[in-house]
PDB file of C-alpha atoms in Angstrom:
ATOM      1  CA  SER A   1       0.000   0.000   0.000  1.00 74.00           C
ATOM      2  CA  GLN A   2       1.017   3.615  -0.466  1.00 77.00           C
ATOM      3  CA  LYS A   3       3.091   5.055   2.340  1.00 87.00           C
ATOM      4  CA  ILE A   4       4.529   8.485   3.085  1.00 91.00           C
ATOM      5  CA  GLU A   5       7.223   9.038   5.680  1.00 92.00           C
ATOM      6  CA  GLN A   6       8.532  12.365   6.876  1.00 92.00           C
ATOM      7  CA  ASN A   7      11.948  11.960   8.358  1.00 78.00           C
ATOM      8  CA  SER A   8      11.449  13.258  11.829  1.00 73.00           C
ATOM      9  CA  GLU A   9       8.655  14.352  14.033  1.00 78.00           C
ATOM     10  CA  ALA A  10      10.526  17.418  15.256  1.00 90.00           C
ATOM     11  CA  LEU A  11      13.395  19.554  14.050  1.00 93.00           C
ATOM     12  CA  ASN A  12      15.021  22.328  16.073  1.00 95.00           C
ATOM     13  CA  ILE A  13      17.393  24.780  14.467  1.00 95.00           C
ATOM     14  CA  GLN A  14      18.949  28.146  15.155  1.00 97.00           C
ATOM     15  CA  GLU A  15      17.688  31.276  13.443  1.00 97.00           C
ATOM     16  CA  GLY A  16      19.533  31.996  10.219  1.00 97.00           C
ATOM     17  CA  LYS A  17      20.346  28.362   9.492  1.00 97.00           C
ATOM     18  CA  THR A  18      18.844  26.265   6.719  1.00 97.00           C
ATOM     19  CA  ALA A  19      16.153  23.791   7.694  1.00 96.00           C
ATOM     20  CA  THR A  20      15.922  20.615   5.625  1.00 96.00           C
ATOM     21  CA  LEU A  21      12.888  18.372   5.866  1.00 97.00           C
ATOM     22  CA  THR A  22      12.542  15.010   4.137  1.00 97.00           C
ATOM     23  CA  CYS A  23       9.583  13.243   2.637  1.00 96.00           C
ATOM     24  CA  ASN A  24       9.964   9.656   1.455  1.00 96.00           C
ATOM     25  CA  TYR A  25       7.292   7.602  -0.204  1.00 95.00           C
ATOM     26  CA  THR A  26       6.811   4.008  -1.284  1.00 92.00           C
ATOM     27  CA  ASN A  27       4.490   2.257  -3.689  1.00 88.00           C
ATOM     28  CA  TYR A  28       3.747   5.545  -5.422  1.00 84.00           C
ATOM     29  CA  SER A  29       4.488   7.012  -8.807  1.00 87.00           C
ATOM     30  CA  PRO A  30       3.034  10.476  -8.270  1.00 90.00           C
ATOM     31  CA  ALA A  31       2.741  13.052 -10.994  1.00 89.00           C
ATOM     32  CA  TYR A  32       3.509  15.735  -8.414  1.00 92.00           C
ATOM     33  CA  LEU A  33       4.160  16.316  -4.752  1.00 93.00           C
ATOM     34  CA  GLN A  34       3.037  19.157  -2.524  1.00 94.00           C
ATOM     35  CA  TRP A  35       4.221  20.798   0.672  1.00 96.00           C
ATOM     36  CA  TYR A  36       1.911  22.494   3.162  1.00 96.00           C
ATOM     37  CA  ARG A  37       2.461  24.470   6.321  1.00 97.00           C
ATOM     38  CA  GLN A  38       0.192  24.004   9.339  1.00 96.00           C
ATOM     39  CA  ASP A  39       0.171  26.211  12.399  1.00 96.00           C
ATOM     40  CA  PRO A  40      -1.327  24.947  15.694  1.00 93.00           C
ATOM     41  CA  GLY A  41      -5.111  24.972  15.645  1.00 92.00           C
ATOM     42  CA  ARG A  42      -5.263  25.997  11.991  1.00 94.00           C
ATOM     43  CA  GLY A  43      -5.801  24.317   8.657  1.00 95.00           C
ATOM     44  CA  PRO A  44      -2.826  23.637   6.362  1.00 95.00           C
ATOM     45  CA  VAL A  45      -1.705  26.281   3.890  1.00 95.00           C
ATOM     46  CA  PHE A  46      -0.391  25.335   0.458  1.00 93.00           C
ATOM     47  CA  LEU A  47       3.261  26.243  -0.112  1.00 95.00           C
ATOM     48  CA  LEU A  48       4.694  24.552  -3.173  1.00 95.00           C
ATOM     49  CA  LEU A  49       3.897  21.955  -5.810  1.00 93.00           C
ATOM     50  CA  ILE A  50       6.642  20.184  -7.735  1.00 95.00           C
ATOM     51  CA  ARG A  51       6.001  17.939 -10.705  1.00 93.00           C
ATOM     52  CA  GLU A  52       7.694  14.654 -11.544  1.00 92.00           C
ATOM     53  CA  ASN A  53       9.610  16.235 -14.411  1.00 93.00           C
ATOM     54  CA  GLU A  54      10.939  19.050 -12.230  1.00 94.00           C
ATOM     55  CA  LYS A  55      14.084  18.502 -10.213  1.00 89.00           C
ATOM     56  CA  GLU A  56      13.848  21.652  -8.155  1.00 96.00           C
ATOM     57  CA  LYS A  57      11.474  24.497  -7.429  1.00 96.00           C
ATOM     58  CA  ARG A  58      11.985  27.717  -5.500  1.00 96.00           C
ATOM     59  CA  LYS A  59       9.749  30.289  -3.894  1.00 95.00           C
ATOM     60  CA  GLU A  60      11.435  33.064  -1.953  1.00 96.00           C
ATOM     61  CA  ARG A  61      13.349  31.316   0.869  1.00 97.00           C
ATOM     62  CA  LEU A  62      11.806  27.935   0.111  1.00 98.00           C
ATOM     63  CA  LYS A  63      13.317  25.277  -2.117  1.00 98.00           C
ATOM     64  CA  VAL A  64      11.894  21.864  -2.929  1.00 98.00           C
ATOM     65  CA  THR A  65      13.575  19.003  -4.727  1.00 97.00           C
ATOM     66  CA  PHE A  66      11.934  15.905  -6.119  1.00 96.00           C
ATOM     67  CA  ASP A  67      13.867  12.718  -6.886  1.00 95.00           C
ATOM     68  CA  THR A  68      11.536  10.156  -8.416  1.00 93.00           C
ATOM     69  CA  THR A  69      14.288   7.536  -8.463  1.00 93.00           C
ATOM     70  CA  LEU A  70      14.923   7.810  -4.747  1.00 94.00           C
ATOM     71  CA  LYS A  71      11.227   8.455  -4.167  1.00 95.00           C
ATOM     72  CA  GLN A  72      12.117  11.412  -2.039  1.00 96.00           C
ATOM     73  CA  SER A  73      11.448  15.132  -1.743  1.00 97.00           C
ATOM     74  CA  LEU A  74      13.537  17.561   0.261  1.00 97.00           C
ATOM     75  CA  PHE A  75      12.114  20.821   1.557  1.00 98.00           C
ATOM     76  CA  HIS A  76      14.562  23.570   2.468  1.00 98.00           C
ATOM     77  CA  ILE A  77      13.991  26.851   4.262  1.00 98.00           C
ATOM     78  CA  THR A  78      17.005  29.097   4.007  1.00 97.00           C
ATOM     79  CA  ALA A  79      17.814  31.928   6.425  1.00 97.00           C
ATOM     80  CA  SER A  80      15.208  30.500   8.786  1.00 97.00           C
ATOM     81  CA  GLN A  81      13.276  32.753  11.121  1.00 97.00           C
ATOM     82  CA  PRO A  82      11.279  32.057  14.295  1.00 97.00           C
ATOM     83  CA  ALA A  83       8.158  32.817  12.233  1.00 97.00           C
ATOM     84  CA  ASP A  84       8.932  29.723  10.154  1.00 98.00           C
ATOM     85  CA  SER A  85       8.188  27.572  13.198  1.00 98.00           C
ATOM     86  CA  ALA A  86       5.276  25.324  12.227  1.00 97.00           C
ATOM     87  CA  THR A  87       4.452  21.797  11.133  1.00 95.00           C
ATOM     88  CA  TYR A  88       5.235  21.040   7.518  1.00 96.00           C
ATOM     89  CA  LEU A  89       3.312  18.346   5.681  1.00 96.00           C
ATOM     90  CA  CYS A  90       4.086  16.689   2.400  1.00 95.00           C
ATOM     91  CA  ALA A  91       1.223  15.357   0.327  1.00 94.00           C
ATOM     92  CA  LEU A  92       0.873  13.081  -2.654  1.00 92.00           C
ATOM     93  CA  PRO A  93      -2.131  12.791  -4.925  1.00 87.00           C
ATOM     94  CA  ASN A  94      -4.332   9.741  -5.015  1.00 80.00           C
ATOM     95  CA  THR A  95      -5.933   8.605  -8.211  1.00 68.00           C
ATOM     96  CA  ASN A  96      -8.970  10.795  -7.628  1.00 63.00           C
ATOM     97  CA  ALA A  97      -8.455  14.431  -8.472  1.00 56.00           C
ATOM     98  CA  GLY A  98      -7.872  16.545  -5.416  1.00 67.00           C
ATOM     99  CA  LYS A  99      -7.733  13.594  -3.064  1.00 81.00           C
ATOM    100  CA  SER A 100      -4.332  13.525  -1.417  1.00 87.00           C
ATOM    101  CA  THR A 101      -2.545  11.503   1.201  1.00 89.00           C
ATOM    102  CA  PHE A 102      -0.594  13.458   3.793  1.00 92.00           C
ATOM    103  CA  GLY A 103       2.512  12.582   5.731  1.00 92.00           C
ATOM    104  CA  ASP A 104       2.504  12.886   9.504  1.00 91.00           C
ATOM    105  CA  GLY A 105       4.416  16.144   9.303  1.00 93.00           C
ATOM    106  CA  THR A 106       7.620  17.518  10.753  1.00 95.00           C
ATOM    107  CA  THR A 107       7.365  20.190  13.414  1.00 95.00           C
ATOM    108  CA  LEU A 108      10.043  22.789  12.900  1.00 96.00           C
ATOM    109  CA  THR A 109      11.124  25.093  15.706  1.00 97.00           C
ATOM    110  CA  VAL A 110      13.450  27.955  14.862  1.00 97.00           C
ATOM    111  CA  LYS A 111      15.110  29.405  17.929  1.00 96.00           C
ATOM    112  CA  PRO A 112      16.197  33.042  18.037  1.00 94.00           C
TER     113      PRO A 112
ATOM    114  CA  GLY B   1      -5.311  32.674  -3.536  1.00 69.00           C
ATOM    115  CA  ALA B   2      -8.626  30.960  -2.940  1.00 83.00           C
ATOM    116  CA  VAL B   3     -10.273  31.377   0.437  1.00 90.00           C
ATOM    117  CA  VAL B   4     -12.154  28.686   2.308  1.00 94.00           C
ATOM    118  CA  SER B   5     -14.077  29.732   5.382  1.00 96.00           C
ATOM    119  CA  GLN B   6     -14.949  27.214   8.088  1.00 97.00           C
ATOM    120  CA  HIS B   7     -17.326  27.872  10.938  1.00 96.00           C
ATOM    121  CA  PRO B   8     -17.423  27.524  13.896  1.00 97.00           C
ATOM    122  CA  SER B   9     -13.786  27.484  14.897  1.00 96.00           C
ATOM    123  CA  ARG B  10     -14.544  25.903  18.241  1.00 97.00           C
ATOM    124  CA  VAL B  11     -17.568  24.151  19.662  1.00 97.00           C
ATOM    125  CA  ILE B  12     -18.255  22.481  22.979  1.00 97.00           C
ATOM    126  CA  CYS B  13     -21.342  20.322  23.233  1.00 95.00           C
ATOM    127  CA  LYS B  14     -22.974  17.779  25.477  1.00 96.00           C
ATOM    128  CA  SER B  15     -22.873  14.105  24.662  1.00 96.00           C
ATOM    129  CA  GLY B  16     -25.819  13.077  22.496  1.00 96.00           C
ATOM    130  CA  THR B  17     -26.275  16.385  20.726  1.00 96.00           C
ATOM    131  CA  SER B  18     -25.594  17.063  17.054  1.00 97.00           C
ATOM    132  CA  VAL B  19     -23.132  19.601  15.762  1.00 97.00           C
ATOM    133  CA  LYS B  20     -23.035  21.167  12.315  1.00 97.00           C
ATOM    134  CA  ILE B  21     -19.845  22.520  10.773  1.00 98.00           C
ATOM    135  CA  GLU B  22     -19.930  24.718   7.670  1.00 97.00           C
ATOM    136  CA  CYS B  23     -17.320  25.025   4.971  1.00 96.00           C
ATOM    137  CA  ARG B  24     -17.634  27.769   2.369  1.00 95.00           C
ATOM    138  CA  SER B  25     -15.553  28.643  -0.643  1.00 92.00           C
ATOM    139  CA  LEU B  26     -15.661  32.439  -0.667  1.00 93.00           C
ATOM    140  CA  ASP B  27     -14.269  33.433  -4.030  1.00 88.00           C
ATOM    141  CA  PHE B  28     -14.586  30.345  -6.168  1.00 88.00           C
ATOM    142  CA  GLN B  29     -16.945  27.498  -6.861  1.00 88.00           C
ATOM    143  CA  ALA B  30     -16.032  24.123  -5.418  1.00 86.00           C
ATOM    144  CA  THR B  31     -17.718  21.096  -6.897  1.00 85.00           C
ATOM    145  CA  THR B  32     -15.629  18.915  -4.606  1.00 89.00           C
ATOM    146  CA  MET B  33     -14.748  19.449  -0.982  1.00 93.00           C
ATOM    147  CA  PHE B  34     -13.026  17.144   1.467  1.00 94.00           C
ATOM    148  CA  TRP B  35     -13.519  16.592   5.185  1.00 96.00           C
ATOM    149  CA  TYR B  36     -10.720  15.469   7.487  1.00 96.00           C
ATOM    150  CA  ARG B  37     -10.225  14.872  11.153  1.00 96.00           C
ATOM    151  CA  GLN B  38      -6.940  15.333  12.907  1.00 94.00           C
ATOM    152  CA  PHE B  39      -5.816  14.125  16.314  1.00 91.00           C
ATOM    153  CA  PRO B  40      -3.008  15.906  18.182  1.00 86.00           C
ATOM    154  CA  LYS B  41       0.408  15.409  16.605  1.00 82.00           C
ATOM    155  CA  GLN B  42      -1.081  13.277  13.846  1.00 86.00           C
ATOM    156  CA  SER B  43      -1.693  13.933  10.217  1.00 87.00           C
ATOM    157  CA  LEU B  44      -4.919  14.631   8.423  1.00 92.00           C
ATOM    158  CA  MET B  45      -7.202  11.649   8.056  1.00 92.00           C
ATOM    159  CA  LEU B  46      -9.569  11.926   5.145  1.00 93.00           C
ATOM    160  CA  MET B  47     -13.124  11.166   6.206  1.00 95.00           C
ATOM    161  CA  ALA B  48     -15.125  11.804   3.068  1.00 94.00           C
ATOM    162  CA  THR B  49     -15.316  13.504  -0.290  1.00 92.00           C
ATOM    163  CA  SER B  50     -18.223  15.895  -0.646  1.00 90.00           C
ATOM    164  CA  ASN B  51     -19.630  16.285  -4.146  1.00 87.00           C
ATOM    165  CA  GLU B  52     -22.013  19.072  -5.075  1.00 85.00           C
ATOM    166  CA  GLY B  53     -25.425  17.727  -5.950  1.00 84.00           C
ATOM    167  CA  SER B  54     -24.665  14.102  -5.119  1.00 86.00           C
ATOM    168  CA  LYS B  55     -23.976  11.845  -2.180  1.00 89.00           C
ATOM    169  CA  ALA B  56     -20.711  12.058  -0.356  1.00 92.00           C
ATOM    170  CA  THR B  57     -18.131   9.312  -0.690  1.00 92.00           C
ATOM    171  CA  TYR B  58     -16.926   8.055   2.667  1.00 94.00           C
ATOM    172  CA  GLU B  59     -13.562   6.509   3.450  1.00 93.00           C
ATOM    173  CA  GLN B  60     -13.401   3.029   4.852  1.00 92.00           C
ATOM    174  CA  GLY B  61     -14.296   2.912   8.517  1.00 93.00           C
ATOM    175  CA  VAL B  62     -16.128   6.249   8.575  1.00 95.00           C
ATOM    176  CA  GLU B  63     -19.787   5.940   9.553  1.00 94.00           C
ATOM    177  CA  LYS B  64     -21.912   7.833   7.082  1.00 93.00           C
ATOM    178  CA  ASP B  65     -24.881   7.936   9.440  1.00 94.00           C
ATOM    179  CA  LYS B  66     -22.682   9.435  12.121  1.00 96.00           C
ATOM    180  CA  PHE B  67     -21.041  12.054   9.939  1.00 97.00           C
ATOM    181  CA  LEU B  68     -23.664  13.509   7.635  1.00 96.00           C
ATOM    182  CA  ILE B  69     -22.362  15.529   4.731  1.00 95.00           C
ATOM    183  CA  ASN B  70     -24.432  17.864   2.593  1.00 91.00           C
ATOM    184  CA  HIS B  71     -23.070  19.747  -0.404  1.00 90.00           C
ATOM    185  CA  ALA B  72     -26.129  21.605  -1.568  1.00 82.00           C
ATOM    186  CA  SER B  73     -24.421  24.405  -3.461  1.00 89.00           C
ATOM    187  CA  LEU B  74     -21.174  25.085  -5.267  1.00 89.00           C
ATOM    188  CA  THR B  75     -19.892  27.122  -2.338  1.00 92.00           C
ATOM    189  CA  LEU B  76     -21.124  25.304   0.752  1.00 94.00           C
ATOM    190  CA  SER B  77     -20.574  21.898   2.291  1.00 95.00           C
ATOM    191  CA  THR B  78     -21.684  20.970   5.788  1.00 96.00           C
ATOM    192  CA  LEU B  79     -20.611  18.195   8.119  1.00 97.00           C
ATOM    193  CA  THR B  80     -23.014  17.216  10.880  1.00 97.00           C
ATOM    194  CA  VAL B  81     -21.709  15.059  13.697  1.00 97.00           C
ATOM    195  CA  THR B  82     -24.844  13.332  14.928  1.00 97.00           C
ATOM    196  CA  SER B  83     -25.334  12.164  18.497  1.00 96.00           C
ATOM    197  CA  ALA B  84     -21.836  13.234  19.370  1.00 96.00           C
ATOM    198  CA  HIS B  85     -19.855  11.336  21.981  1.00 96.00           C
ATOM    199  CA  PRO B  86     -16.569  12.188  23.713  1.00 96.00           C
ATOM    200  CA  GLU B  87     -14.644   9.976  21.283  1.00 95.00           C
ATOM    201  CA  ASP B  88     -15.806  12.272  18.475  1.00 96.00           C
ATOM    202  CA  SER B  89     -13.814  15.109  20.015  1.00 96.00           C
ATOM    203  CA  SER B  90     -11.252  16.107  17.446  1.00 96.00           C
ATOM    204  CA  PHE B  91     -10.090  18.812  15.058  1.00 97.00           C
ATOM    205  CA  TYR B  92     -12.175  18.757  11.876  1.00 98.00           C
ATOM    206  CA  ILE B  93     -10.914  20.467   8.734  1.00 97.00           C
ATOM    207  CA  CYS B  94     -12.417  20.941   5.303  1.00 96.00           C
ATOM    208  CA  SER B  95     -10.693  21.643   2.021  1.00 94.00           C
ATOM    209  CA  ALA B  96     -11.656  22.455  -1.524  1.00 92.00           C
ATOM    210  CA  VAL B  97      -9.845  22.115  -4.802  1.00 84.00           C
ATOM    211  CA  GLN B  98      -9.613  25.022  -7.166  1.00 76.00           C
ATOM    212  CA  GLY B  99      -8.553  25.333 -10.747  1.00 67.00           C
ATOM    213  CA  PRO B 100      -8.869  23.160 -13.820  1.00 65.00           C
ATOM    214  CA  THR B 101      -6.257  20.648 -12.739  1.00 70.00           C
ATOM    215  CA  ASN B 102      -7.625  20.183  -9.215  1.00 70.00           C
ATOM    216  CA  GLU B 103      -4.127  20.032  -7.825  1.00 79.00           C
ATOM    217  CA  LYS B 104      -4.084  22.621  -5.072  1.00 83.00           C
ATOM    218  CA  LEU B 105      -6.057  22.175  -1.907  1.00 88.00           C
ATOM    219  CA  PHE B 106      -7.288  25.183   0.026  1.00 92.00           C
ATOM    220  CA  PHE B 107      -8.171  24.490   3.618  1.00 95.00           C
ATOM    221  CA  GLY B 108     -10.566  25.974   6.094  1.00 96.00           C
ATOM    222  CA  SER B 109      -9.212  27.065   9.448  1.00 96.00           C
ATOM    223  CA  GLY B 110     -10.573  24.004  11.205  1.00 97.00           C
ATOM    224  CA  THR B 111     -13.122  23.319  13.944  1.00 97.00           C
ATOM    225  CA  GLN B 112     -12.112  22.034  17.350  1.00 97.00           C
ATOM    226  CA  LEU B 113     -14.964  19.890  18.640  1.00 97.00           C
ATOM    227  CA  SER B 114     -15.083  18.996  22.308  1.00 97.00           C
ATOM    228  CA  VAL B 115     -17.849  16.669  23.444  1.00 96.00           C
ATOM    229  CA  LEU B 116     -18.454  16.579  27.196  1.00 95.00           C
TER     230      LEU B 116
END
């Protein structure tokens, strides 16, 4: 069955450093992969979508890579700030349009 | 970006009562919406797919008579938790897809349900 694994439940880093989060999947051949941010008590917010034919995608301080051979996506936040502290979820589409499976998330804490 | 409004944000109710949660797409039409529940420190668990003008599709293990879904218009889906019990206490979130490729999900802000 399809499985998504995000590398760690929690990640603590110092302000200014680069945070790197990992999303691994098995038994999938997704056409794209998405990353969302979720703050406590709130719904997730869409950040980035990367397609299977794209190796890398950037948006401001965010960078996502997608390796379909390794079945892995890396999510980087450069020059991290305390405001980046949140839970980050990766998501992969199911066969039905719009229906996605989410990883358990990695909670990032950026310390000043 | 698209905005999805979810109401109420928090509800406390007595065991045995029913609770209705609304999910509205404010600036776009959503033929499909999704309902999830989320326990602390866990990921989103899809409960059902809400389709405008037709019956909802429930995920395995989700009781359709317990969690009634109505998608009567292109901008509104409702989830009613009937005869709520303490084990139904959870964070409920809705989402809607927007755009021709249905790739991006836009989420409501969630509803924290506490059943006493």
